PDB file of C-alpha atoms in Angstrom:
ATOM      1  CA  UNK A   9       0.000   0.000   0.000  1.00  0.00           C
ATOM      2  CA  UNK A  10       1.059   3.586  -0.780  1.00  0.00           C
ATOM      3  CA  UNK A  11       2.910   5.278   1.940  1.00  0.00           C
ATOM      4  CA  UNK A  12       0.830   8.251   1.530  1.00  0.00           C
ATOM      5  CA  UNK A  13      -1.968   6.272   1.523  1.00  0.00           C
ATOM      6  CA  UNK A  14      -1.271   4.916   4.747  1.00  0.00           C
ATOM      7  CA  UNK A  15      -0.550   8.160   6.272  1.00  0.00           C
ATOM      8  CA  UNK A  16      -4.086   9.178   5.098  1.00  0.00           C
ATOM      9  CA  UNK A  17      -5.925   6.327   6.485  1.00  0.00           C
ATOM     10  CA  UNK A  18      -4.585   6.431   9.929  1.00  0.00           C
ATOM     11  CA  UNK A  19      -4.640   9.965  10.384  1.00  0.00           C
ATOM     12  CA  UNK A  20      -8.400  10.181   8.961  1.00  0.00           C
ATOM     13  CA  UNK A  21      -9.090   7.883  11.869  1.00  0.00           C
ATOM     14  CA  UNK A  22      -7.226   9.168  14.635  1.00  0.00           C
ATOM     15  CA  UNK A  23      -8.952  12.445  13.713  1.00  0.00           C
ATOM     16  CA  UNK A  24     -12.545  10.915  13.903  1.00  0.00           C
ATOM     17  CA  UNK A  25     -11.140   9.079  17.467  1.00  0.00           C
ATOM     18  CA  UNK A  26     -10.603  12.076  18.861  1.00  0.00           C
ATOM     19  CA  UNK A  27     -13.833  13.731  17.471  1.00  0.00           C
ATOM     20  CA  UNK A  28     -15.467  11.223  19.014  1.00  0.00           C
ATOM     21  CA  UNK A  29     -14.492  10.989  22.284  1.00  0.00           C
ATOM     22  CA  UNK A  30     -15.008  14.341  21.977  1.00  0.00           C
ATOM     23  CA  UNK A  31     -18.614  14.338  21.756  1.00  0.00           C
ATOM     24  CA  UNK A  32     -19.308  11.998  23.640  1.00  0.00           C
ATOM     25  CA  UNK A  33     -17.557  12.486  26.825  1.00  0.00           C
ATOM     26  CA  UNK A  34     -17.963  16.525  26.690  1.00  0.00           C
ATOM     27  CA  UNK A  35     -20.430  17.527  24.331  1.00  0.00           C
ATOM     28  CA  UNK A  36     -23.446  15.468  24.235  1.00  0.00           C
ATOM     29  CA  UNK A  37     -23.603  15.240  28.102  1.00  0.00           C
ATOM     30  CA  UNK A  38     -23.685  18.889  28.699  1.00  0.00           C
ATOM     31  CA  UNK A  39     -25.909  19.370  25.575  1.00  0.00           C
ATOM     32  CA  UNK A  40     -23.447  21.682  23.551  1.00  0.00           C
ATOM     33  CA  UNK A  41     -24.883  22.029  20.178  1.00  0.00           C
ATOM     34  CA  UNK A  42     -22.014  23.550  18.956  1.00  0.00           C
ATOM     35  CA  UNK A  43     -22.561  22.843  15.380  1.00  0.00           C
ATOM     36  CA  UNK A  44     -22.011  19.759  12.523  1.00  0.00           C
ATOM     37  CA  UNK A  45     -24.086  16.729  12.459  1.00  0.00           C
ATOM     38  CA  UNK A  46     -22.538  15.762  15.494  1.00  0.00           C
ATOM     39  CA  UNK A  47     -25.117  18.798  17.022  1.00  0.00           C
ATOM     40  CA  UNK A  48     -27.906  18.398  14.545  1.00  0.00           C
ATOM     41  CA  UNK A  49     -27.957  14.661  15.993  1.00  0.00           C
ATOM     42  CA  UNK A  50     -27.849  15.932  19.090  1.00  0.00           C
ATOM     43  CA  UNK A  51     -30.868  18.233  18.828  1.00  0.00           C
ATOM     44  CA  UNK A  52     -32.572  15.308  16.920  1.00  0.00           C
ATOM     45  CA  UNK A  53     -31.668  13.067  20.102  1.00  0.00           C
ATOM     46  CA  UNK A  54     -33.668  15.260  21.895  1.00  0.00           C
ATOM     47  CA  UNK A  55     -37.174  13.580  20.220  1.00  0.00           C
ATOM     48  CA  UNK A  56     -35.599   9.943  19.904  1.00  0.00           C
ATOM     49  CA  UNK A  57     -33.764   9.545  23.575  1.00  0.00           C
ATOM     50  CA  UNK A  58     -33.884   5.645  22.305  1.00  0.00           C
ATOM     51  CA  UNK A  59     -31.801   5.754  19.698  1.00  0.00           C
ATOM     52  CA  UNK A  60     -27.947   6.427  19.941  1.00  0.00           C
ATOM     53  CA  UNK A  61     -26.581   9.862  18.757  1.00  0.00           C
ATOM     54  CA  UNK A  62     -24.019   7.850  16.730  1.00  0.00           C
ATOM     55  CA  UNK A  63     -26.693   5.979  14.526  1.00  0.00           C
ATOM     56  CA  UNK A  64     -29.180   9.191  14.206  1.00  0.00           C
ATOM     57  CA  UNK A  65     -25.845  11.115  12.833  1.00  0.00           C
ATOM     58  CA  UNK A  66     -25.283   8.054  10.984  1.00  0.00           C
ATOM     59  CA  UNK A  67     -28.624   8.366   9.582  1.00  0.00           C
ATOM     60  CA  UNK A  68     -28.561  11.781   8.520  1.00  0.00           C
ATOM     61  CA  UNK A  69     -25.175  11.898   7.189  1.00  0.00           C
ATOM     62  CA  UNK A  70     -26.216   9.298   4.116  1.00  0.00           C
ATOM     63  CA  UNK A  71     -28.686  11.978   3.189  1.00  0.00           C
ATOM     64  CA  UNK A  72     -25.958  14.278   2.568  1.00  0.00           C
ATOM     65  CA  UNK A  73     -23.223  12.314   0.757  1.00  0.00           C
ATOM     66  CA  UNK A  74     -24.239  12.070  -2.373  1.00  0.00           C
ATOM     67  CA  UNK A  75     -23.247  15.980  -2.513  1.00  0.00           C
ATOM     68  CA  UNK A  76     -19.286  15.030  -1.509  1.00  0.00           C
ATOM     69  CA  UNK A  77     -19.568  13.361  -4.896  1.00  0.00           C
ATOM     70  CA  UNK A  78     -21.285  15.378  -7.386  1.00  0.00           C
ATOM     71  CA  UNK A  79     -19.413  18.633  -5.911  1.00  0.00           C
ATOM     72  CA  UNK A  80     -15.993  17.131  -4.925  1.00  0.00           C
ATOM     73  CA  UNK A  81     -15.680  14.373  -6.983  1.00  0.00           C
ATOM     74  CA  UNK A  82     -14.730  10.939  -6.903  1.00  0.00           C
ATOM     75  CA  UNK A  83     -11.929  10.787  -4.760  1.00  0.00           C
ATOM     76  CA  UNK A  84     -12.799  13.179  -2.059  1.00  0.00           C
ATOM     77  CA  UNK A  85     -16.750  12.001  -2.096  1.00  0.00           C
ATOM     78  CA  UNK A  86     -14.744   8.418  -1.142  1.00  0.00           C
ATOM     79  CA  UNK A  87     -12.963   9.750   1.654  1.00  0.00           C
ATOM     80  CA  UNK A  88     -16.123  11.455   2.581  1.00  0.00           C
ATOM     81  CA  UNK A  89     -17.814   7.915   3.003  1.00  0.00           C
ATOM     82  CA  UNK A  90     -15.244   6.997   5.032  1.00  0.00           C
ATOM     83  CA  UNK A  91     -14.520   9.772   7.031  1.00  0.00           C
ATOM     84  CA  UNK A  92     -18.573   9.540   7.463  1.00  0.00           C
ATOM     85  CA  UNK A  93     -19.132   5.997   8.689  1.00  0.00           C
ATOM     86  CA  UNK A  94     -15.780   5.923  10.672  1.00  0.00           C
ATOM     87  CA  UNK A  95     -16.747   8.880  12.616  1.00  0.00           C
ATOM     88  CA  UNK A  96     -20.798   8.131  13.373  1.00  0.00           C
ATOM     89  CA  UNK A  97     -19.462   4.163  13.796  1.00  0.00           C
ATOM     90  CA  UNK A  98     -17.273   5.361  16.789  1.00  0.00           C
ATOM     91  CA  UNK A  99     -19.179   8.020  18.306  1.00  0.00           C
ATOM     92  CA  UNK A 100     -22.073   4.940  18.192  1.00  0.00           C
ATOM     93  CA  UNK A 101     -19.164   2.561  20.313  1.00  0.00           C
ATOM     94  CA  UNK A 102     -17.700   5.572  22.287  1.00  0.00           C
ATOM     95  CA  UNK A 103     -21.557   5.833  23.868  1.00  0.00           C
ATOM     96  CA  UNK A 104     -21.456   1.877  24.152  1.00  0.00           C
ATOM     97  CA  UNK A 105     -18.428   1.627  25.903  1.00  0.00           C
ATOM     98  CA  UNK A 106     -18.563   4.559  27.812  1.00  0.00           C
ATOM     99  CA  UNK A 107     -22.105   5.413  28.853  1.00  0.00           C
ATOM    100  CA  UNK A 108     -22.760   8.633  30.853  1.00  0.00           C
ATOM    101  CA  UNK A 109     -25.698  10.119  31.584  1.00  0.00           C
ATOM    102  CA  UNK A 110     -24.493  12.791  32.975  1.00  0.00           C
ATOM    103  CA  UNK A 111     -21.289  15.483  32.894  1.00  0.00           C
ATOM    104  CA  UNK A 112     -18.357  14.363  34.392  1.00  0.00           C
ATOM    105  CA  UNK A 113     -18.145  17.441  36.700  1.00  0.00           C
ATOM    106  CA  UNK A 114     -20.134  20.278  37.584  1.00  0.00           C
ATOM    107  CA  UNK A 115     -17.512  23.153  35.790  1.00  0.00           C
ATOM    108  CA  UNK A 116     -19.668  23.356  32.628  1.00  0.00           C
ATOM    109  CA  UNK A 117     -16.844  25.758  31.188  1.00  0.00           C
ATOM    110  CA  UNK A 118     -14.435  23.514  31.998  1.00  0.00           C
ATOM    111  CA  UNK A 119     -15.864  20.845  29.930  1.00  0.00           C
ATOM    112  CA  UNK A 120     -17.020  23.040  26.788  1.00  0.00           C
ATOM    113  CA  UNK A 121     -13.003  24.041  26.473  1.00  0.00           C
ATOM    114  CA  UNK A 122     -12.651  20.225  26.131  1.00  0.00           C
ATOM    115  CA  UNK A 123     -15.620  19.329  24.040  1.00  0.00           C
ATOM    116  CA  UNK A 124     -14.010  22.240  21.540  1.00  0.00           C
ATOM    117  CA  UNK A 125     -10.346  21.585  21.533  1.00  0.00           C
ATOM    118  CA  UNK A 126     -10.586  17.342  21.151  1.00  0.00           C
ATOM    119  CA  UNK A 127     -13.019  17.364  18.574  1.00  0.00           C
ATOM    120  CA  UNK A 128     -11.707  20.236  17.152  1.00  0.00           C
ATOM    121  CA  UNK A 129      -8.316  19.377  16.403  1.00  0.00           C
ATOM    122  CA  UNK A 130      -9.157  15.828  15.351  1.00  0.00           C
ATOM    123  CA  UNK A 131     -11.798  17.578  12.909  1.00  0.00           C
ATOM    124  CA  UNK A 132      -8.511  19.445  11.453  1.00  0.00           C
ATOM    125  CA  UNK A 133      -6.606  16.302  11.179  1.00  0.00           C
ATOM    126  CA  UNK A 134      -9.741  15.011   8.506  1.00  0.00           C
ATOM    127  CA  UNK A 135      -9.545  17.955   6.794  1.00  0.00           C
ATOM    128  CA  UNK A 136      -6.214  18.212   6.770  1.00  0.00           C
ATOM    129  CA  UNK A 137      -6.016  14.227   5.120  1.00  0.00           C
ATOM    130  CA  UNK A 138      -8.474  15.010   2.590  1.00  0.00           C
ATOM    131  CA  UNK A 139     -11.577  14.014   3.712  1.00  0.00           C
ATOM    132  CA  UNK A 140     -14.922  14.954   5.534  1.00  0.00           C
ATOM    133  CA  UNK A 141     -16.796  13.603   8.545  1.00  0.00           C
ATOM    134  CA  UNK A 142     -19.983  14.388   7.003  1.00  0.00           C
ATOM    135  CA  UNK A 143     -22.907  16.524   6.988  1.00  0.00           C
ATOM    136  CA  UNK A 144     -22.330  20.423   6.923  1.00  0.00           C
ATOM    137  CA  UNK A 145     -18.342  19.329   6.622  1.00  0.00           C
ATOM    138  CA  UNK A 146     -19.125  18.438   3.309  1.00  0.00           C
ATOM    139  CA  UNK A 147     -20.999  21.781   2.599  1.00  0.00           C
ATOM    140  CA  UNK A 148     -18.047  23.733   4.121  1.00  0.00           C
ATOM    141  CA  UNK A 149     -15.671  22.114   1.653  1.00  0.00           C
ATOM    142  CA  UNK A 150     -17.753  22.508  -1.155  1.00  0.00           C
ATOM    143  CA  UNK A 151     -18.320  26.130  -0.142  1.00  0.00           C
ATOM    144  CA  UNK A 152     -14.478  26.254   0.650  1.00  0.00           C
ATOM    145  CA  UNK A 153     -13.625  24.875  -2.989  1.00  0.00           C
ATOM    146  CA  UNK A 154     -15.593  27.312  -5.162  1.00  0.00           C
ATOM    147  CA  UNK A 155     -14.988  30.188  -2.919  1.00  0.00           C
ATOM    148  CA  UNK A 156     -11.774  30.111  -1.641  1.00  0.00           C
ATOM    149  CA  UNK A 157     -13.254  31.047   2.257  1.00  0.00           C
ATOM    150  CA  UNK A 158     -11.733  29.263   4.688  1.00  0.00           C
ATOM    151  CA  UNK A 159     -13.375  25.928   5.941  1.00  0.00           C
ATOM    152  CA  UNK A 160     -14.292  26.933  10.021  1.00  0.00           C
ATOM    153  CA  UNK A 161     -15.927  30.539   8.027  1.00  0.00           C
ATOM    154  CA  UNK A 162     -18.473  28.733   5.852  1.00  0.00           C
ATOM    155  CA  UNK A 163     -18.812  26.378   9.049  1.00  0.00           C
ATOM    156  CA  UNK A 164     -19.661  29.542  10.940  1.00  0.00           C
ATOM    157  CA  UNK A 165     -22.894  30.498  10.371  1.00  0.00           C
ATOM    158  CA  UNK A 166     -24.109  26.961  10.150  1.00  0.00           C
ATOM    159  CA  UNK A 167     -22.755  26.086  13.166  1.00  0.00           C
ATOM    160  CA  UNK A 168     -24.502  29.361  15.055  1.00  0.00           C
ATOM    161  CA  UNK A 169     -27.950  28.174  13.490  1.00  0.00           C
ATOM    162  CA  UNK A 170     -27.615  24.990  15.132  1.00  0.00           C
ATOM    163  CA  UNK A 171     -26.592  26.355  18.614  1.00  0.00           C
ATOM    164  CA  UNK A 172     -29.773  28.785  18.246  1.00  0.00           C
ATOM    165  CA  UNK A 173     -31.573  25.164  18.546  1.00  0.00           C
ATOM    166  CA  UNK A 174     -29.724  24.302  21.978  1.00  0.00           C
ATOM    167  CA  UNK A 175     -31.674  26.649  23.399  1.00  0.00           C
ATOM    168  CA  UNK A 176     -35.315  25.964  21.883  1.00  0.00           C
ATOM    169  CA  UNK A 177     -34.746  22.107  23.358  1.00  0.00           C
ATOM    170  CA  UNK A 178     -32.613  22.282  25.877  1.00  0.00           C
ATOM    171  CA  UNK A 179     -31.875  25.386  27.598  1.00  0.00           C
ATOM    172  CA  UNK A 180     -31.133  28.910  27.356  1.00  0.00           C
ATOM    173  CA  UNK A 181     -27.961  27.987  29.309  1.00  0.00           C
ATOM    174  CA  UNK A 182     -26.729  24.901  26.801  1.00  0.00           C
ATOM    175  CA  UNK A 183     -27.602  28.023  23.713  1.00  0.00           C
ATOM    176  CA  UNK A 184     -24.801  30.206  25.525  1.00  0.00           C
ATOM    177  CA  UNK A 185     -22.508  27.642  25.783  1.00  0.00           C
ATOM    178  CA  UNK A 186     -23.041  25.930  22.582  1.00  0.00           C
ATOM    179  CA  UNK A 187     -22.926  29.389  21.015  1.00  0.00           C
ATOM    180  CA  UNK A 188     -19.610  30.266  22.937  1.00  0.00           C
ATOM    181  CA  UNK A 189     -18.124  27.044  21.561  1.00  0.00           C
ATOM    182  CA  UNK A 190     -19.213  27.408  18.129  1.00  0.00           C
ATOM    183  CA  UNK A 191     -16.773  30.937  17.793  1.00  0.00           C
ATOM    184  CA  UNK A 192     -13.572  28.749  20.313  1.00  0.00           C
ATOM    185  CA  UNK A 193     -14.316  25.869  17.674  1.00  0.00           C
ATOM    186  CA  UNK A 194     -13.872  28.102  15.035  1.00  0.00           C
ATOM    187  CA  UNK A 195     -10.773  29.839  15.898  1.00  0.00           C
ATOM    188  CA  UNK A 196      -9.109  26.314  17.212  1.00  0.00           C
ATOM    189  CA  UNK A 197      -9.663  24.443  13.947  1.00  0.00           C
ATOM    190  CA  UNK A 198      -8.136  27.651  12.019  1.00  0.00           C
ATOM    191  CA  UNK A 199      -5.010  27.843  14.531  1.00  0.00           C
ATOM    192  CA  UNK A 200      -4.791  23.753  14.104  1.00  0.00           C
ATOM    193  CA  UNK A 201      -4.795  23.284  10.157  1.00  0.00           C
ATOM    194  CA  UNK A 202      -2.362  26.622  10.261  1.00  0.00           C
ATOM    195  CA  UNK A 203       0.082  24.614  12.182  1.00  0.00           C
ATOM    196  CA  UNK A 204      -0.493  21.146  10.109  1.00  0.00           C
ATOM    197  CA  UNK A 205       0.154  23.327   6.965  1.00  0.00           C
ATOM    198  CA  UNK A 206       3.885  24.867   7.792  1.00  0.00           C
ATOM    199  CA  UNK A 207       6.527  24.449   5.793  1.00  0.00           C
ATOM    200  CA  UNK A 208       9.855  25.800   6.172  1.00  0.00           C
ATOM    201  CA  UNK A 209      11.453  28.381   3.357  1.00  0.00           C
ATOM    202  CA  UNK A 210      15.200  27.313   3.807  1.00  0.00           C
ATOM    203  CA  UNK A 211      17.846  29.672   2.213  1.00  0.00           C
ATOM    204  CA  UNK A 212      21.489  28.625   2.708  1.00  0.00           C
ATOM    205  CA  UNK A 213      24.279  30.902   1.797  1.00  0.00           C
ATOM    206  CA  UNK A 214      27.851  29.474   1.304  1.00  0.00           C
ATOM    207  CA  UNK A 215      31.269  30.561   0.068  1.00  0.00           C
ATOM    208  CA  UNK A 216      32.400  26.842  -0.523  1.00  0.00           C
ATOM    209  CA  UNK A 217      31.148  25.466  -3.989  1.00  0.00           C
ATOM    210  CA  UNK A 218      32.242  22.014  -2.922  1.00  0.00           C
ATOM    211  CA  UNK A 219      29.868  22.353   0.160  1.00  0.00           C
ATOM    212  CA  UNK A 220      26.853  23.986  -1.899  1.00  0.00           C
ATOM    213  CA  UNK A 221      27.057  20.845  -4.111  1.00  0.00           C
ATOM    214  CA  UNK A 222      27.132  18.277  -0.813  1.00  0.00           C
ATOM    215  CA  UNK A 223      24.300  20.531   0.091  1.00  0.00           C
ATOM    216  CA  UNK A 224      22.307  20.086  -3.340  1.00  0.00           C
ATOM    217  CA  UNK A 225      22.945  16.166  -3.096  1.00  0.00           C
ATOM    218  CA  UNK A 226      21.670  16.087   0.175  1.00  0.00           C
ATOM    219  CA  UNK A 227      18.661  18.227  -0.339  1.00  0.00           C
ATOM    220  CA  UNK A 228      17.860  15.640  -3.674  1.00  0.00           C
ATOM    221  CA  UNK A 229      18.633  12.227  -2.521  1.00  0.00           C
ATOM    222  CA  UNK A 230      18.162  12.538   1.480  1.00  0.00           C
ATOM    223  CA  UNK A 231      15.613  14.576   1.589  1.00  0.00           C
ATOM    224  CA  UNK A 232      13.853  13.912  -1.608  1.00  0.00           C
ATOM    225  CA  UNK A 233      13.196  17.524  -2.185  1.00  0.00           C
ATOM    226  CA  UNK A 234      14.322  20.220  -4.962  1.00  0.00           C
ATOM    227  CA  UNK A 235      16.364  23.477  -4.623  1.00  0.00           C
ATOM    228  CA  UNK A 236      17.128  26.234  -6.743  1.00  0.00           C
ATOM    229  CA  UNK A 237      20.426  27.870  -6.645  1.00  0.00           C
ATOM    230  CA  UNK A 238      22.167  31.162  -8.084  1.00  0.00           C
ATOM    231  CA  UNK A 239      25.158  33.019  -7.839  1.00  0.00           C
ATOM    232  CA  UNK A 240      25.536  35.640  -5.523  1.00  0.00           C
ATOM    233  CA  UNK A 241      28.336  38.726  -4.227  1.00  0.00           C
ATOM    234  CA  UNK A 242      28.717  39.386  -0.458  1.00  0.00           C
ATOM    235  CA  UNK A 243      28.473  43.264  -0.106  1.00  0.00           C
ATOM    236  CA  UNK A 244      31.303  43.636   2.045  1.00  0.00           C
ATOM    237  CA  UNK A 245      33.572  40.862   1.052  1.00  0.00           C
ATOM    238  CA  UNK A 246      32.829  41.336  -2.578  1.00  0.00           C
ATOM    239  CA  UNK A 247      33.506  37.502  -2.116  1.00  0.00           C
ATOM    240  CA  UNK A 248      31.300  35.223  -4.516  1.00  0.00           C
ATOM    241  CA  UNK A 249      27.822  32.813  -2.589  1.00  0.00           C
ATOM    242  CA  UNK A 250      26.369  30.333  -3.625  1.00  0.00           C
ATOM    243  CA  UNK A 251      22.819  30.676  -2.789  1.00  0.00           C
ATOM    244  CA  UNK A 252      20.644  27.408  -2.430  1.00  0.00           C
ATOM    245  CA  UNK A 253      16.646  28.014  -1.699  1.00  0.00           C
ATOM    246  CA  UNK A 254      14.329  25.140  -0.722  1.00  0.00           C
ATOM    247  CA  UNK A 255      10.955  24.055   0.851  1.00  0.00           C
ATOM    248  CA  UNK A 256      10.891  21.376   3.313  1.00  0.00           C
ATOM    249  CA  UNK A 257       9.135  20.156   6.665  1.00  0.00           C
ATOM    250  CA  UNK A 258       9.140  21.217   9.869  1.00  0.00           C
ATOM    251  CA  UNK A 259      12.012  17.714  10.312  1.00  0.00           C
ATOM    252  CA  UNK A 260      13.471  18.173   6.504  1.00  0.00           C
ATOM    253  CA  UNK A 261      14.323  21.476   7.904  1.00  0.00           C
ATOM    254  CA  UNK A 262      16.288  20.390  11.066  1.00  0.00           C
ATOM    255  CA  UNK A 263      17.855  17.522   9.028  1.00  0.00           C
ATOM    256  CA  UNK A 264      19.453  19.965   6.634  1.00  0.00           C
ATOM    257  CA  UNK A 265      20.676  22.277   9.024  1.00  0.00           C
ATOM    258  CA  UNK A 266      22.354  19.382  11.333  1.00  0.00           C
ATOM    259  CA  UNK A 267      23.958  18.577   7.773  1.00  0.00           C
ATOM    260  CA  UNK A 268      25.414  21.851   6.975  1.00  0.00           C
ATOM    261  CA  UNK A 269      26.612  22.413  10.818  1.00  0.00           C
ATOM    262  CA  UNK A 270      28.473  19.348  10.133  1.00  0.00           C
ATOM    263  CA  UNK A 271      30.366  20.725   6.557  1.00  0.00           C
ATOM    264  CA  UNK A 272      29.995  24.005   6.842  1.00  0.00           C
ATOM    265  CA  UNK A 273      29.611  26.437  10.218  1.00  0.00           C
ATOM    266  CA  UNK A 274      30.505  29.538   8.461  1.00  0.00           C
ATOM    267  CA  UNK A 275      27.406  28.868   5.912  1.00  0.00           C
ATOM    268  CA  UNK A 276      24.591  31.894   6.678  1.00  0.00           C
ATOM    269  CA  UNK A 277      20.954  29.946   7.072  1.00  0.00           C
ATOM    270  CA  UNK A 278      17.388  32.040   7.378  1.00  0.00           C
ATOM    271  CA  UNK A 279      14.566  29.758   7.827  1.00  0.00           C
ATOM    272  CA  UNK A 280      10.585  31.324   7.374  1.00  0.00           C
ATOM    273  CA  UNK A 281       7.435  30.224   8.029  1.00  0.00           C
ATOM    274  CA  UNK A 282       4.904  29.640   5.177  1.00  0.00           C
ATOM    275  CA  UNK A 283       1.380  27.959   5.258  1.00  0.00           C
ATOM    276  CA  UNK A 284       0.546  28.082   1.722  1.00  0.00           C
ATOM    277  CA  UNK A 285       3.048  26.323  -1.081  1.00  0.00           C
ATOM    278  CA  UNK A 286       1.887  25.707  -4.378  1.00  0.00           C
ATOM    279  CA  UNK A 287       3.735  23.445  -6.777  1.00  0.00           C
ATOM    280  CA  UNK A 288       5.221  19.930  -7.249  1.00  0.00           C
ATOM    281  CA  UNK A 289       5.233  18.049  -4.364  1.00  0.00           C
ATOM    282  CA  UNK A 290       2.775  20.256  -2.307  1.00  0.00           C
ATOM    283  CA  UNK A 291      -0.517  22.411  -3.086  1.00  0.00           C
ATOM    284  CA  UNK A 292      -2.358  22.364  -6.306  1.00  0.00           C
ATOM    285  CA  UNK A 293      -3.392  25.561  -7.941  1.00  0.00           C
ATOM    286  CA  UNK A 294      -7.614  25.383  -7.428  1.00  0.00           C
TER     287      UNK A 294
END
């Protein structure tokens, strides 16, 4: 099986773990409707208290997926099945295994910042792997695709809608909370898929054109990346650089520069941030 493939499989699930034991354990106890299908089931729960959140999101979700295919497209509609049935499958064994019928404490606030962050970053971890976990996730993408907002924004105003609800079935005090973790959801999931996104801008100046081309083999054949070089003067030395320029990972990064301290410590090294890189070997111009 494809490495890549791999990668993708086990993060899309760890991601709909933690979503999962997310809802369960924080959210759906304390009634936060605080957007999804995971809170759409919940409100729905609210008329069948027989039937598991898990298999009413479950439910609902199958209604929905034929648009991950016709707006998507093949591929990502797939995922979306996945992504789907993994995530209502486990919430579904998350309330088997751990039943609770009521909060685990009495620090309501307490609990909401955990019903956001788990869920949230494992929803990030989905998105950030390709897929969906359903429902209005599928909308957001869709929205996301052929508008260029960001995911959590075209989440955003579904997401308040369904808090609204919280309060019309549960209370006025689940509404505040659900609405106050609808906006920490939002601004977690941006400040996760930020941080999954990061690549490092590498620029590497040496004086040694023996070293720049131990550099260059290293960059191709250890680390599997490109580079471009050019020639360059220093302004006070008047002394000729070779300039090398790549973009690698966050451990590509610290690989390289452990390689040049080893040949080189006189070589000059910036490194910068960047969460968008289009090209071979990374993003894909929409």
């Amino acid at each position: 099986m494809n490495t890549s493939k791999v990668k993708s499989f086990l993060g899309i699930n760890l991601g709909c773990l933690m979503f999962a034991i997310g809802v369960v354990i924080f959210r759906n106890p304390n009634n936060f409707a605080t957007g999804g299908m995971a809170g759409i089931s919940l409100l729905f729960s609210s008329f069948f208290a027989n039937i598991p959140v898990g298999a009413i999101m479950m439910i609902l979700n199958v209604l929905v997926l034929g648009l991950g295919y016709l707006f998507l497209g093949k591929e990502s509609g797939s995922r979306s099945v996945y992504g789907t049935f993994a995530l209502s499958g486990l919430i579904w064994i998350v309330e088997i295994l751990i039943p609770l019928d009521a909060p685990l404490t009495n620090q309501p606030f307490l609990e909401l910042i955990y019903a956001v962050l788990i869920p949230g970053f494992g929803m990030a971890l989905v998105f950030h792997f390709g897929a969906t976990t359903g429902g209005t996730d599928i909308v957001a993408q869709i929205i996301s695709k052929y508008t260029r907002l960001k995911i959590s924004t075209s989440l955003l105003l579904v997401d308040f809608l369904i808090a609204l609800g919280a309060g019309l079935l549960f209370s006025m005090e689940a509404m505040l909370y659900s609405v106050l973790g609808v906006f920490l959801r939002t601004f977690a999931m941006d400040a996760v898929m930020e941080a999954l996104r990061i690549r490092k801008i590498v620029v590497v100046i040496t004086e040694k054109e023996e070293i720049s081309e131990k550099i260059q083999g290293f960059i191709k054949e250890n680390l599997h990346r490109g580079a471009t070089v050019h020639k360059a003067v220093g302004v006070y030395t008047h002394h000729d650089k070779n300039v090398i320029t790549t973009v690698l990972t966050r451990r590509q990064a610290y690989e390289l520069q452990q390689f040049i301290k080893e040949h080189d410590t006189g070589a000059f090294i910036t490194v910068s941030n960047s969460t968008e890189i289009i090209g071979q070997g990374f993003g894909k111009f929409d």
